[in-house]
Coordinates of C-alpha atoms in Angstrom, one line a residue:
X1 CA 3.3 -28.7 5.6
X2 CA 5.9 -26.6 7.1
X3 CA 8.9 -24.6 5.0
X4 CA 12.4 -23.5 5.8
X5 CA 13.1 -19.6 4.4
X6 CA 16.3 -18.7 4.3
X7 CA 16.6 -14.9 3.8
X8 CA 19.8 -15.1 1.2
X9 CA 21.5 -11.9 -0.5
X10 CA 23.0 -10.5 2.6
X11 CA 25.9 -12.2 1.6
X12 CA 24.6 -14.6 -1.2
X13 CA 27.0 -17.6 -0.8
X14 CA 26.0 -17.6 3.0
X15 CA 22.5 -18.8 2.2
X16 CA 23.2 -21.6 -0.2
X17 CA 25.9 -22.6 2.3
X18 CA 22.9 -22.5 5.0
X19 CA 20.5 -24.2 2.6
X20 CA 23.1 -26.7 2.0
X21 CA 23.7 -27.3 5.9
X22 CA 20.0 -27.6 6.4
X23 CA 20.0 -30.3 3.5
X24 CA 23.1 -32.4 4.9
X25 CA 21.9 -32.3 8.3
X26 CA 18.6 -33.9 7.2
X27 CA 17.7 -37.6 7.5
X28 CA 16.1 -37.9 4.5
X29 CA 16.4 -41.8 2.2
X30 CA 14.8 -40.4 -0.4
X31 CA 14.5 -36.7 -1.8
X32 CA 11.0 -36.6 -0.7
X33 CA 11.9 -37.1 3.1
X34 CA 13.5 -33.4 2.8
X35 CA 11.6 -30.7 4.2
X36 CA 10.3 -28.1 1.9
X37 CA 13.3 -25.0 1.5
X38 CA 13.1 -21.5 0.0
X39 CA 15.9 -19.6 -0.4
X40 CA 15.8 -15.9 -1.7
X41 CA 18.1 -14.5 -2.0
X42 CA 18.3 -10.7 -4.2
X43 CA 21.5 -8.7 -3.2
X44 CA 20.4 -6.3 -5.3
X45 CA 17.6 -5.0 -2.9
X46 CA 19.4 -5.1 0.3
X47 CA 22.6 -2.7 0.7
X48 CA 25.4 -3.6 2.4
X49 CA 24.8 -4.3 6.3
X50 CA 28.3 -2.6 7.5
X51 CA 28.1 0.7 5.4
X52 CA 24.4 1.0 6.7
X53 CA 26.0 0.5 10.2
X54 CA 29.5 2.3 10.2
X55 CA 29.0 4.7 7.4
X56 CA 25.0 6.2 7.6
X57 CA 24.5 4.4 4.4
X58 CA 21.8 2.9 2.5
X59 CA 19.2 1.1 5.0
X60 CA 18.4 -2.7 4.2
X61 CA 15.6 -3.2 6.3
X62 CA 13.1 -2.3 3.5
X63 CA 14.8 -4.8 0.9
X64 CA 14.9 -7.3 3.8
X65 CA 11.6 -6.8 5.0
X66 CA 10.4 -7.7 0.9
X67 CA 12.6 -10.9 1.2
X68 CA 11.0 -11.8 4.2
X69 CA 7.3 -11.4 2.2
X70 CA 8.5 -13.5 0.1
X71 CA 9.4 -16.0 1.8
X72 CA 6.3 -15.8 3.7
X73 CA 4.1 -15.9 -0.1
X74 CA 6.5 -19.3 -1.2
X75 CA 5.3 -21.0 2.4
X76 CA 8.2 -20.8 4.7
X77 CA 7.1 -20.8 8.3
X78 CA 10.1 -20.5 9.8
X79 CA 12.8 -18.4 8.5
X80 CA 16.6 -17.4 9.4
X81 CA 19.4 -15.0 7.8
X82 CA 22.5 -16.0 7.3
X83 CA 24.4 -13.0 8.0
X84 CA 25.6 -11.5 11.8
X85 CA 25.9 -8.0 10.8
X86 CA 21.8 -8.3 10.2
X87 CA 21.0 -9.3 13.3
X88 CA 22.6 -5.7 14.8
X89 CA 20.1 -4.4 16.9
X90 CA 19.6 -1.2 14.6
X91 CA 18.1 -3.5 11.7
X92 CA 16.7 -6.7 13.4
X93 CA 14.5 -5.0 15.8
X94 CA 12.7 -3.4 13.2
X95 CA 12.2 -6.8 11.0
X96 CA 8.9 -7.4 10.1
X97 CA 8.1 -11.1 10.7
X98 CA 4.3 -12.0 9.1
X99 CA 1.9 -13.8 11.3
X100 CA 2.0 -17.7 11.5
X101 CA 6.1 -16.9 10.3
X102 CA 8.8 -17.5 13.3
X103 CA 12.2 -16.1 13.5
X104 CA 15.3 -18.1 14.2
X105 CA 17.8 -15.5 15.2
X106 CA 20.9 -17.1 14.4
X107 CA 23.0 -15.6 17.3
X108 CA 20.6 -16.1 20.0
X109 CA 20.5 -19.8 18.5
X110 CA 24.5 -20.4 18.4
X111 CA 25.0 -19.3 22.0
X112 CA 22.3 -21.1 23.5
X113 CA 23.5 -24.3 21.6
X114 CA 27.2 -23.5 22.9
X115 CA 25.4 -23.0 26.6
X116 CA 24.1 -26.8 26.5
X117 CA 27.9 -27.4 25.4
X118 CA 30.3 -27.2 27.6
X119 CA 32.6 -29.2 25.5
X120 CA 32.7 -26.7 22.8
X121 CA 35.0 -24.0 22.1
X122 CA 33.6 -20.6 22.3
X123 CA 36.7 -19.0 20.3
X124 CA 35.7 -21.3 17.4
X125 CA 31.9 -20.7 17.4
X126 CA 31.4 -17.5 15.3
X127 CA 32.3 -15.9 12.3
X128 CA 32.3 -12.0 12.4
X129 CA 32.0 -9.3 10.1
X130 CA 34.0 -6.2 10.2
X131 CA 31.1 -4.3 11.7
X132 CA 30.6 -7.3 13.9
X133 CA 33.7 -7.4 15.3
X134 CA 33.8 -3.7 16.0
X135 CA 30.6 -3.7 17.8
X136 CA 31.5 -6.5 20.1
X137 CA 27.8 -8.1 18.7
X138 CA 29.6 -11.8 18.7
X139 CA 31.7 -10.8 21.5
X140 CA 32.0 -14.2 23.1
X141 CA 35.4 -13.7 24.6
X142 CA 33.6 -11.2 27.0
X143 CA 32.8 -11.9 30.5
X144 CA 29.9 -9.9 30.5
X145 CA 28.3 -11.5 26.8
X146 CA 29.7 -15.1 28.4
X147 CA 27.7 -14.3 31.1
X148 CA 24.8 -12.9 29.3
X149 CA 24.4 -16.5 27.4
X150 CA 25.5 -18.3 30.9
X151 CA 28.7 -19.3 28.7
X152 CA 31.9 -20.5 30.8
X153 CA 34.5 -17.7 31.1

């Protein structure tokens, strides 16, 4: 049977929120019509994203990358992380996904949803982080990122 992961603690309330999102947007008449969900979710293993990023901090990949195994051990099959300062460029590219796992990356995901939208809003589509903002990573307001995701300007 396949399982949802949900890599949590990079930002803990943003995977329960996700878990919960997952859970409401389910058509389920019974609790056994839900899919199967692990969440982990240990802050205390993965160092904050935006130091790591503006300030040559500690590196999360390594407590990420344990989260991930995990996830991977519990049965998830498909997994996502709730947090867009991860999924700079500098940590996600050196994610370890385990084989027969698939990674949803969460920005990728949201602009090609908002591409098959043209009746959403693009201003209202993202949340960002201080590094996030800094870096122009959810830059939708861009041309050039619009263009990128073939997002109106």
């Amino acid at each position: 049977m396949s399982a949802i992961g949900i890599l949590g603690g990079v930002g803990p309330l943003a995977g329960a929120d996700l878990a919960k999102k997952v859970f409401a947007h389910t058509r389920a008449s019974r609790d056994q019509d839900h899919i199967d969900l692990y969440l982990v979710s240990c802050p205390s293993l993965i160092p904050d994203r935006t130091d790591y990023l503006l300030s040559g901090g500690a590196d999360p990949l390594p407590g990420m990358n344990l989260c991930v195994e995990k996830l991977a051990l519990c049965g998830s099959t498909v997994f996502g992380i709730a947090c867009n300062t991860a999924h700079s460029r500098k940590i996600l590219d050196r994610l370890s996904v385990p084989q027969g796992m698939e990674f949803v990356n969460m920005i990728e995901a949201s602009c090609n949803y908002l591409s098959n939208r043209p009746d959403c809003r693009r201003e209202k589509a993202v949340r960002r982080s201080s590094w996030a903002a800094r870096n122009c990573l959810l830059s939708l307001r861009t041309p050039r990122a619009l263009r990128a995701y073939s997002l109106p300007t």
